[in-house]
Each structure stands twice: as structure tokens, then as C-alpha cells.
PDB file of C-alpha atoms in Angstrom:
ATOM      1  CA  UNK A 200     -45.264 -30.969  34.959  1.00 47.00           C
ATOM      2  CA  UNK A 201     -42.157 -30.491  36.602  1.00 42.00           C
ATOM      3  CA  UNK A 202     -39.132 -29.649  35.330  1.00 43.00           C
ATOM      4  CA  UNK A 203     -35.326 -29.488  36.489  1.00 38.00           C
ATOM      5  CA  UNK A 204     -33.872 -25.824  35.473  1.00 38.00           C
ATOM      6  CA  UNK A 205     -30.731 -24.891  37.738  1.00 37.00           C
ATOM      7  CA  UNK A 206     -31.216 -21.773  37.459  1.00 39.00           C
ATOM      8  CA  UNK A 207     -33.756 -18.443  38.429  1.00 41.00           C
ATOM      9  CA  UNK A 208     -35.152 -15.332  37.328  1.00 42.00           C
ATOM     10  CA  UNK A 209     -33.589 -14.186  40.923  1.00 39.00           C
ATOM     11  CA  UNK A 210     -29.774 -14.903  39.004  1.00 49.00           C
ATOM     12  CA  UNK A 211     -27.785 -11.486  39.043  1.00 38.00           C
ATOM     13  CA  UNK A 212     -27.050 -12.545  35.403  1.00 48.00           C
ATOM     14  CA  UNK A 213     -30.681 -11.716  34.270  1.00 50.00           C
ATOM     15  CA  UNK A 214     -31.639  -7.626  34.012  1.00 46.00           C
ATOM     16  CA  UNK A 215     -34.168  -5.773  32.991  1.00 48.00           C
ATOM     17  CA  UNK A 216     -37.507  -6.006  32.853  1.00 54.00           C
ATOM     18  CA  UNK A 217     -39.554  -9.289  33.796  1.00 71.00           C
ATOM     19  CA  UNK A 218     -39.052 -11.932  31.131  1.00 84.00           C
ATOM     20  CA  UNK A 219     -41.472 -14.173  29.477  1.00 95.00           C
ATOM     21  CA  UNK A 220     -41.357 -17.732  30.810  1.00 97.00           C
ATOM     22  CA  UNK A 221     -41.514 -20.704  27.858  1.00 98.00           C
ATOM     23  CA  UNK A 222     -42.695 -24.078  28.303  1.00 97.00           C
ATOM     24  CA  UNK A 223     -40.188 -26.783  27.388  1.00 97.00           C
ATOM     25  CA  UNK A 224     -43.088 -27.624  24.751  1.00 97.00           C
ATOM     26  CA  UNK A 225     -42.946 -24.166  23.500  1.00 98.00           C
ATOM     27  CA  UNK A 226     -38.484 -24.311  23.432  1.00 98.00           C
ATOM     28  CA  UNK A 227     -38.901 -27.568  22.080  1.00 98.00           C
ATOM     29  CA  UNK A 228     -40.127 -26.341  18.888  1.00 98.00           C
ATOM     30  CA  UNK A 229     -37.159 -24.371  17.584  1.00 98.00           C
ATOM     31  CA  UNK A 230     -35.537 -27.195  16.305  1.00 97.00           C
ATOM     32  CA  UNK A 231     -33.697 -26.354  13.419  1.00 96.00           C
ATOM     33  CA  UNK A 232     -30.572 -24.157  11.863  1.00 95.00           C
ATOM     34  CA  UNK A 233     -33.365 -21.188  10.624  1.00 96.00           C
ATOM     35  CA  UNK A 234     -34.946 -21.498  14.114  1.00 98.00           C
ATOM     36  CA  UNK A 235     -32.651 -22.615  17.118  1.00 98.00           C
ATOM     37  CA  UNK A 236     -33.201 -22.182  20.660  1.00 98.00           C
ATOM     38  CA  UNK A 237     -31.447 -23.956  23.615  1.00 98.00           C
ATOM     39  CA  UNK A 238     -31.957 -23.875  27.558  1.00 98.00           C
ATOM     40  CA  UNK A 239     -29.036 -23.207  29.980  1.00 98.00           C
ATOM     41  CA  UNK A 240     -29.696 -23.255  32.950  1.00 97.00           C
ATOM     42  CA  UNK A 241     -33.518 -21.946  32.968  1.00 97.00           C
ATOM     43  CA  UNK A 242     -32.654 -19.351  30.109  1.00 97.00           C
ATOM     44  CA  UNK A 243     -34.102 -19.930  26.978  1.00 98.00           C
ATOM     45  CA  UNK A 244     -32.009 -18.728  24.466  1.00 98.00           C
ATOM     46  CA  UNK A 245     -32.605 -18.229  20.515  1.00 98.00           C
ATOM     47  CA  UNK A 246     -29.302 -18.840  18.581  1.00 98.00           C
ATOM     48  CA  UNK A 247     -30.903 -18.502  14.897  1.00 97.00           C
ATOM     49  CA  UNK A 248     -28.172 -15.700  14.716  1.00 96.00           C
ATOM     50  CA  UNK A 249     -25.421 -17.446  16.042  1.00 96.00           C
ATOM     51  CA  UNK A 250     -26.265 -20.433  13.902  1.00 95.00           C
ATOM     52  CA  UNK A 251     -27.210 -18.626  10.479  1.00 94.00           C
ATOM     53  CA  UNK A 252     -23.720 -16.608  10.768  1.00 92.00           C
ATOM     54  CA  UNK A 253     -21.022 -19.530  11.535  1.00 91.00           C
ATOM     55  CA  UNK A 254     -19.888 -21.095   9.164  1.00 86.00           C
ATOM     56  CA  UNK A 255     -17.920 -23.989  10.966  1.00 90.00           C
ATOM     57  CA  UNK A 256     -20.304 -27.434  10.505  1.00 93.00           C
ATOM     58  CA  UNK A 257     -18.064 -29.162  13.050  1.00 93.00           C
ATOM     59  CA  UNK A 258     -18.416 -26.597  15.800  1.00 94.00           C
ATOM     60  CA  UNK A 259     -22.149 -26.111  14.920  1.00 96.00           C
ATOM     61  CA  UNK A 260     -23.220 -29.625  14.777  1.00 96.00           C
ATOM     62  CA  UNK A 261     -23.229 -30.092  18.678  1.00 97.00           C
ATOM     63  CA  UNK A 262     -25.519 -27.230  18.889  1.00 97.00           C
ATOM     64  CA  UNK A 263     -27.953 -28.220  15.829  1.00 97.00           C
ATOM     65  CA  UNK A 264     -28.386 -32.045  17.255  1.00 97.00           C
ATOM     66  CA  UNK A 265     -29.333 -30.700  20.328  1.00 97.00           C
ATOM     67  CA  UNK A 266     -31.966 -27.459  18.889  1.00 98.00           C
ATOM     68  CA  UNK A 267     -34.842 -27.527  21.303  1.00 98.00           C
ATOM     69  CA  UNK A 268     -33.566 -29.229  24.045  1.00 98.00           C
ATOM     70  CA  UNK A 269     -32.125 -28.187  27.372  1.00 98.00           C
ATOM     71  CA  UNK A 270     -28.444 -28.937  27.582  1.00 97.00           C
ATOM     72  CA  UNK A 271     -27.820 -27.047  31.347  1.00 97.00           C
ATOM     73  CA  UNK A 272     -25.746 -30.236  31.702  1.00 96.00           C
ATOM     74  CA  UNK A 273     -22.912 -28.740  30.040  1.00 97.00           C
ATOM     75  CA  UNK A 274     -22.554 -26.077  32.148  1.00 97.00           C
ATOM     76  CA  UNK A 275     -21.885 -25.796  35.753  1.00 97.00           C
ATOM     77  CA  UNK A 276     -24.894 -24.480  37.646  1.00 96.00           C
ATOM     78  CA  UNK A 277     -21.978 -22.601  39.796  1.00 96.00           C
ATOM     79  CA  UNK A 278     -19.773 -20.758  37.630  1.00 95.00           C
ATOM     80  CA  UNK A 279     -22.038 -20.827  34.168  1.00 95.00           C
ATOM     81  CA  UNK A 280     -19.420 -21.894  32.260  1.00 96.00           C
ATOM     82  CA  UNK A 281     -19.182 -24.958  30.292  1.00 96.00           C
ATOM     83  CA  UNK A 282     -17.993 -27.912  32.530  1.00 96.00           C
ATOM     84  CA  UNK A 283     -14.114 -28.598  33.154  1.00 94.00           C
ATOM     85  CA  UNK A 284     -12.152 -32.119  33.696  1.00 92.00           C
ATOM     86  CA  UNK A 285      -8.795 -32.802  34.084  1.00 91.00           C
ATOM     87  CA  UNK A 286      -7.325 -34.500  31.368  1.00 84.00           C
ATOM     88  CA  UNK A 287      -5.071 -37.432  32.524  1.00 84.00           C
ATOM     89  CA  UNK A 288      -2.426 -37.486  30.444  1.00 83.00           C
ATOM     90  CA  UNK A 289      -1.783 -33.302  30.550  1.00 82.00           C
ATOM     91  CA  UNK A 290      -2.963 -33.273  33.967  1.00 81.00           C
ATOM     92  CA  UNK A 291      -4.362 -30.106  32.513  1.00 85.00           C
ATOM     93  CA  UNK A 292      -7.853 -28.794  33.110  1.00 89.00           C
ATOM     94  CA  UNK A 293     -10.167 -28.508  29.660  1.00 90.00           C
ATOM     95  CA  UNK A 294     -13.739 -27.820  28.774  1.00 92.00           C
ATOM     96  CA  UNK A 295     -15.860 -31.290  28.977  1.00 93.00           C
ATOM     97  CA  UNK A 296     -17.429 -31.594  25.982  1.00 94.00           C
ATOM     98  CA  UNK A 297     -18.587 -35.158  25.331  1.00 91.00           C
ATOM     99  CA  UNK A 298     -20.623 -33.871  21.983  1.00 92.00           C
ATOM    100  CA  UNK A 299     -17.553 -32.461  20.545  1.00 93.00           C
ATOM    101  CA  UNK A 300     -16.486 -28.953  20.788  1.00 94.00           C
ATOM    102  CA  UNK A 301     -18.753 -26.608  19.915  1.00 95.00           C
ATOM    103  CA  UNK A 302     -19.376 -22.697  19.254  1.00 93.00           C
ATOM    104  CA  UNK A 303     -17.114 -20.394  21.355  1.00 92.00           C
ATOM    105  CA  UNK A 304     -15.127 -22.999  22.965  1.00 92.00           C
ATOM    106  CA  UNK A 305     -11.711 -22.237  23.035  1.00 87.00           C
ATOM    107  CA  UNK A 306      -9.594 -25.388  21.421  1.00 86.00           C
ATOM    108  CA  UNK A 307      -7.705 -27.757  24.082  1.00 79.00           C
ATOM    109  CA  UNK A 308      -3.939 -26.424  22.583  1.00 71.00           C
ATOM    110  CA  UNK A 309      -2.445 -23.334  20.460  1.00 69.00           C
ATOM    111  CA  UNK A 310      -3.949 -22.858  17.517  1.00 70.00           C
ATOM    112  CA  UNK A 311      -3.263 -20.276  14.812  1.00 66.00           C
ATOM    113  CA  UNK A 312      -7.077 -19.584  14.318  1.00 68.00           C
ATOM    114  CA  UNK A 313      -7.898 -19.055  17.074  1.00 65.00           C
ATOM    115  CA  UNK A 314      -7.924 -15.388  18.494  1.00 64.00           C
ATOM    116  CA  UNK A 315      -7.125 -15.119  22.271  1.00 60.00           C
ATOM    117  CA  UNK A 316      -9.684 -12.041  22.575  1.00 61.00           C
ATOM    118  CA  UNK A 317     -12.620 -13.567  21.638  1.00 64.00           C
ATOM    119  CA  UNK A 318     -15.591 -11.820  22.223  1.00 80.00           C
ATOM    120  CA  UNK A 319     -18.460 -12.871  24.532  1.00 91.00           C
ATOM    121  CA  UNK A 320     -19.227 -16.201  24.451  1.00 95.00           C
ATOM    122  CA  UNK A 321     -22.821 -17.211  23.588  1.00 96.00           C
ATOM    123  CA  UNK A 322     -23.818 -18.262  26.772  1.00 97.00           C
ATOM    124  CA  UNK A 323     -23.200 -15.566  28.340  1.00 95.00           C
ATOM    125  CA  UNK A 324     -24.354 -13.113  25.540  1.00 96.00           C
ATOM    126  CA  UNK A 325     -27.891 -11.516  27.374  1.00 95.00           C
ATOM    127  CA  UNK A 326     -28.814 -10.937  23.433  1.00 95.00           C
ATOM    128  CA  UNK A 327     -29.485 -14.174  22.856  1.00 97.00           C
ATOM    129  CA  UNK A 328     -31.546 -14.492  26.238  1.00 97.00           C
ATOM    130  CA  UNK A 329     -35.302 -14.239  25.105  1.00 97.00           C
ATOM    131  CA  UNK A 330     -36.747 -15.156  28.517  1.00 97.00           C
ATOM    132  CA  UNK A 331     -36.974 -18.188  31.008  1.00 97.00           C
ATOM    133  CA  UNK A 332     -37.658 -22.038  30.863  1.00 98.00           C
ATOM    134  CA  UNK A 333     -40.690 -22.171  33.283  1.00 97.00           C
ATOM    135  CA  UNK A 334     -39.643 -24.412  36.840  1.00 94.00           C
ATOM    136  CA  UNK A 335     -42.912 -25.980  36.402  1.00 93.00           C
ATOM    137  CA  UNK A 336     -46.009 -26.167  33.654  1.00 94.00           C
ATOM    138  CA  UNK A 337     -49.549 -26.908  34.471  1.00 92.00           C
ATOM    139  CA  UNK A 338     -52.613 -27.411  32.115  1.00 93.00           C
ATOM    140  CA  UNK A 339     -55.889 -25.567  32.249  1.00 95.00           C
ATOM    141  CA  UNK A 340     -59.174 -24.874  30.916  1.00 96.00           C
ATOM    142  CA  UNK A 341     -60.552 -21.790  29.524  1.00 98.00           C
ATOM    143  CA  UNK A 342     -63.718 -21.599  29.175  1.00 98.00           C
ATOM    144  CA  UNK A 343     -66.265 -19.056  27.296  1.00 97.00           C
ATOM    145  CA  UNK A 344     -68.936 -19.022  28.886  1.00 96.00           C
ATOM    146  CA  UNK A 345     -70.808 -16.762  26.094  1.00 94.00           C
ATOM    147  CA  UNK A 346     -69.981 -19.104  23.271  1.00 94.00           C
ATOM    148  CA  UNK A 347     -69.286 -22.303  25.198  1.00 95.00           C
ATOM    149  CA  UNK A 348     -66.122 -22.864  24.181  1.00 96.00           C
ATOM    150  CA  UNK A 349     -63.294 -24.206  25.681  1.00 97.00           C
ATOM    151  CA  UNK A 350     -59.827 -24.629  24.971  1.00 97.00           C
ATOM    152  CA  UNK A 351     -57.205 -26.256  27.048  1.00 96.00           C
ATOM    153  CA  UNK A 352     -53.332 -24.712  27.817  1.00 96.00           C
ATOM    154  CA  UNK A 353     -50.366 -25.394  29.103  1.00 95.00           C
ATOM    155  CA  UNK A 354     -49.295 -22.838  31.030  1.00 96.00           C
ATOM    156  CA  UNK A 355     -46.273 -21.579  32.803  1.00 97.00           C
ATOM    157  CA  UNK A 356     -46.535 -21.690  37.303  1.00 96.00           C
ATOM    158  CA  UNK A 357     -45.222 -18.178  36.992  1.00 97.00           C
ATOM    159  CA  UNK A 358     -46.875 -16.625  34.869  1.00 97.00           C
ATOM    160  CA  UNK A 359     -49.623 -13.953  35.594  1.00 97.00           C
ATOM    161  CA  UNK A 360     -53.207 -13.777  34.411  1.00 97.00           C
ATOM    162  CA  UNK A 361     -52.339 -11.579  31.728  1.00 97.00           C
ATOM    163  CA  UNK A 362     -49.614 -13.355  30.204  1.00 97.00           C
ATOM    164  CA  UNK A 363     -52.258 -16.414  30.688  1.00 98.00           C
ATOM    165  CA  UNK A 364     -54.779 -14.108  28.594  1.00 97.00           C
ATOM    166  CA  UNK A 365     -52.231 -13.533  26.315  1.00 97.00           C
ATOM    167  CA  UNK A 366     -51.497 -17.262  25.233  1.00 97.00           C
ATOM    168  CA  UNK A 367     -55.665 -17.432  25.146  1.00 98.00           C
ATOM    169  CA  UNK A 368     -55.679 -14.600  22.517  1.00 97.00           C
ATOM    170  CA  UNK A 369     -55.308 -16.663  18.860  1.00 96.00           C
ATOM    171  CA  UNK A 370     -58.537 -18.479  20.215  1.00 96.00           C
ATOM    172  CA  UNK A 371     -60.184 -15.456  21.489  1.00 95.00           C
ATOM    173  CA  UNK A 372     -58.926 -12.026  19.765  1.00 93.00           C
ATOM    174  CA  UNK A 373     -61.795 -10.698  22.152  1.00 92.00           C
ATOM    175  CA  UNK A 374     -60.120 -12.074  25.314  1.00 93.00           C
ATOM    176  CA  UNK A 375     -59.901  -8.468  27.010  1.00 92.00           C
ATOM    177  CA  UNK A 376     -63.208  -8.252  26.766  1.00 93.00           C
ATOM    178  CA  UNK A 377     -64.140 -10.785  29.176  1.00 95.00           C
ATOM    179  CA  UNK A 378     -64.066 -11.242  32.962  1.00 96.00           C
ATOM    180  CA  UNK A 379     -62.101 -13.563  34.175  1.00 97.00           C
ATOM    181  CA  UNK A 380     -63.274 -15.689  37.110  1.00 97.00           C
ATOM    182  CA  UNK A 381     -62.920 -19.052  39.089  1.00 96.00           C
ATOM    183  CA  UNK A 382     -65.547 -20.513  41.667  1.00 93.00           C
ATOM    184  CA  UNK A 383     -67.279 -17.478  42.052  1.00 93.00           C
ATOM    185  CA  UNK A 384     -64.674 -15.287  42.451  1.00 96.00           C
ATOM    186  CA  UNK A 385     -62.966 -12.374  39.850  1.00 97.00           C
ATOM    187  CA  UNK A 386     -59.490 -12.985  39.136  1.00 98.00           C
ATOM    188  CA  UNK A 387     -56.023 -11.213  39.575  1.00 98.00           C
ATOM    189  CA  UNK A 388     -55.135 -10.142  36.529  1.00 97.00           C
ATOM    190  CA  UNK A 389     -51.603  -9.207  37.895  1.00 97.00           C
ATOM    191  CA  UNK A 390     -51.366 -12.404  39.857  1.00 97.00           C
ATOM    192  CA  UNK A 391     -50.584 -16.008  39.167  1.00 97.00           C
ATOM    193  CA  UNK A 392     -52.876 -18.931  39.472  1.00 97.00           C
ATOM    194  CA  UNK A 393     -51.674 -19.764  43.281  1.00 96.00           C
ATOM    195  CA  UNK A 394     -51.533 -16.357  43.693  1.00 97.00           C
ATOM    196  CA  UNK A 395     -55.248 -16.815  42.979  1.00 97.00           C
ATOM    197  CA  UNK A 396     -56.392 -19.373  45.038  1.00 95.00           C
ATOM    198  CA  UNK A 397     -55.850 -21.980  42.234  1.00 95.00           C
ATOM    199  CA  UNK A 398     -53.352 -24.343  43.516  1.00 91.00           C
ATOM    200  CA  UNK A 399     -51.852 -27.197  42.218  1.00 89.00           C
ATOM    201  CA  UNK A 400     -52.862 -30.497  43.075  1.00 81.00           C
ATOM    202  CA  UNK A 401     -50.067 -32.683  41.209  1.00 76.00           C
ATOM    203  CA  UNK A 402     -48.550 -34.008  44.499  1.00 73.00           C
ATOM    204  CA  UNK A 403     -52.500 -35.575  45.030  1.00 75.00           C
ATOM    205  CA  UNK A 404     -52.784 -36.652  41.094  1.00 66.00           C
ATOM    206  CA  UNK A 405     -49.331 -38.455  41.924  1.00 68.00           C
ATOM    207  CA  UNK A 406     -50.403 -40.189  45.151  1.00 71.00           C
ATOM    208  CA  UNK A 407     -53.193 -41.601  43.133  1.00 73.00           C
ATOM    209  CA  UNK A 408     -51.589 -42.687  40.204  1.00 74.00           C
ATOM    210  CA  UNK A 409     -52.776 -40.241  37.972  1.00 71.00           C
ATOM    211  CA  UNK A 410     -51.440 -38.010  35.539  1.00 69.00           C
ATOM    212  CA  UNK A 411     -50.744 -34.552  35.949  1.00 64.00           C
ATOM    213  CA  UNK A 412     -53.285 -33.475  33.744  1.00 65.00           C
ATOM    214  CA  UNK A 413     -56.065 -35.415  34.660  1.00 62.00           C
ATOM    215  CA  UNK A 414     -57.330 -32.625  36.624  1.00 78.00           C
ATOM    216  CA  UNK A 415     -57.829 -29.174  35.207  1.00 87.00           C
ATOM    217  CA  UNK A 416     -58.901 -25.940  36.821  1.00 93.00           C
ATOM    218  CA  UNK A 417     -61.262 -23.898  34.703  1.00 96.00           C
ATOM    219  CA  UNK A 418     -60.867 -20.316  34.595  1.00 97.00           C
ATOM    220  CA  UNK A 419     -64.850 -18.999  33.366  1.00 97.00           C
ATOM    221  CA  UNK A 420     -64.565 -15.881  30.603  1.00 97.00           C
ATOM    222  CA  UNK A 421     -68.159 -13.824  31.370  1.00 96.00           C
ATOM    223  CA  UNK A 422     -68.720 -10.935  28.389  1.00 93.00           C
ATOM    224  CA  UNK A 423     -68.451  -7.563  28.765  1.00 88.00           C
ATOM    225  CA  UNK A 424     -70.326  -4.832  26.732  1.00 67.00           C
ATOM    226  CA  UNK A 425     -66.757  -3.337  25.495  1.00 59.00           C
ATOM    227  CA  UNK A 426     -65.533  -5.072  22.455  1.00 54.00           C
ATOM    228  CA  UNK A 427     -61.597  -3.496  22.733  1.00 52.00           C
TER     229      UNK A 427
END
């Protein structure tokens, strides 16, 4: 499945160490005040904290109707910031903010609660950032070939093996244990799946008329003797 996320894990905004990518499945779960994430522009980012501590409904309420969901489209892909217009009858410029204003947006006149040196705005607060909204998903099959069974994932393009085995683990807690293979062949822990010589084949599925998941690579588990 593909998805549109202006943005990369190449963007000088992202440091550190290599995030974890989410599938919008995965982001679309977080749907509520206790538990609120949001993508902007391919970041996910989990705003519990942001959510749990402000106490303004009004400027919380564009956030909370849209808890799960990507909302990129209120920023511009160029500058990060939310989106600007010119208002007609100020000829000013102003945020766009269709939803209402929300959390951290400065109001569109002088107010007397409103402090000038605000802190960091959330989108642009890296503690918030928890990792990136994968470009494009794909489903597999994982199958044990010791037990015979088999369990189907959706699974992020970028991810590696090992973050693959790690999504396997609550159906396998022996997953390490295993070799991991495809027609014949060991696998790459370290690498992806087209890294691996498991490409994807949505562009045929499409000429066909068939869904994306209609056909799914199988990645064979063999046991080892160490149970780790």
C-alpha cells in the first residue's frame, strides 16, 4: 500500500539514531485524548502529553477530531510550518487553519494571553517525534515451518529483517531462534525485503486488477537447537 508522506528520514530535522517506521494502521490506532498520535509530514508523533496537559477544549479539539490521522496538509512540506493565506480584508498574512485554531498557534491579533515567547511549538518539538510514517506498507507471510503456522503482517518497505522479526515476536517469543529464509536462500537480517531479493510486485497486482495483497511473499522460519 502506498502512501503520500512529504517528508523523509533523509530531513535535517530528524537526528539520532534510526527511527522505527509505523504503519498508518499502526498511527491510526492512537485515537483518543489518553493516547494521541498525529503524522506531519512522515513523522509520527505521540501528543498524549501535549493533550493530557492543556487545558484549552477549543484549541485541543482540532487535534482530538483528527487523533490517528495524518494531517501533513496543514503544514507546508517547505518550511514545516503550519500553512499561511492572506487574509483579504487585512491584506495580512495568517496561519490557515480551516479546523479552527489549534495548539501553539499564535492568535490572528494582540491578545493579552498570549505570551510572545512561546516555547517550541509542537511540531517542531523532536520529543514528541517517536519515529516515521512508513512511504509504503506491504503484507507478508511468516511461516513456521516447525509448527506450521503462519501468520500474516503488514509490514513497513523500510524496515529490516529484524525489525520484521520483531513485529513476529507476540506470535513467536522463540522467533530468534529460527532461520530465516526465502526460496532457498538465508536472509539478511540487517537488510530489507528488496534488499533481499523480495520485491514488490504491486505495480503487476495493479495492472491486473488485483489488490495489493493478493499476493504474499513467505518468509520460511527453520528451528534451531538454541532456544534464546
Amino acid at each position: 500500500m502506498l502512501w503520500s508522506a512529504r517528508f523523509s528520514s533523509s530531513d535535517p530535522t530528524v537526528t539520532g539514531p534510526a527511527m522505527k517506521f509505523f504503519t498508518p494502521a499502526e498511527v491510526s490506532a492512537h485515537n483518543t485524548r489518553d493516547d494521541l498520535w498525529v503524522c506531519v509530514l512522515g513523522r509520527v508523533l505521540d501528543l498524549t502529553e501535549l493533550a493530557q496537559k492543556n487545558k484549552d477544549e477549543a484549541l485541543l479539539l482540532p487535534l482530538l477530531e483528527s487523533a490517528g490521522k495524518d494531517i501533513s496538509h496543514w503544514f507546508d512540506p517547505e518550511t514545516k510550518d503550519v500553512c499561511l493565506f492572506v487574509d483579504q480584508v487585512t491584506q495580512c498574512r495568517r496561519y490557515y487553519t480551516p479546523r479552527g485554531r489549534f495548539v501553539d498557534v499564535p492568535p490572528p491579533g494582540p491578545r493579552s494571553d498570549w505570551a510572545c515567547e512561546h516555547s517550541t511549538p509542537w511540531w517542531r518539538d523532536q520529543r514528541y517525534c517517536i519515529g516515521l510514517l512508513s512511504h509504503k506498507t506491504r503484507f507478508i507471510r511468516v511461516v513456521n515451518t516447525l509448527t506450521g503456522q503462519e501468520q500474516r503482517l503488514e509490514v513497513c518497505s523500510e524496515e529490516t529483517l529484524a525489525a520484521i522479526l520483531d513485529r513476529y515476536l507476540p506470535y513467536n517469543n522463540h522467533a530468534h531462534s529460527y532461520t530465516w529464509r526465502h526460496a532457498g536462500s538465508d536472509l539478511d537480517m540487517g537488510a530489507t525485503l528488496e534488499e533481499n531479493g523480495i520485491h514488490d510486485d504491486d505495480h503487476l497486482l495493479h495492472q491486473l486488477g488485483l489488490h495489493d495483497d493478493a499476493l504474499c511473499p513467505a518468509l520460511l522460519l527453520h528451528f534451531t537447537d538454541d532456544l534464546s
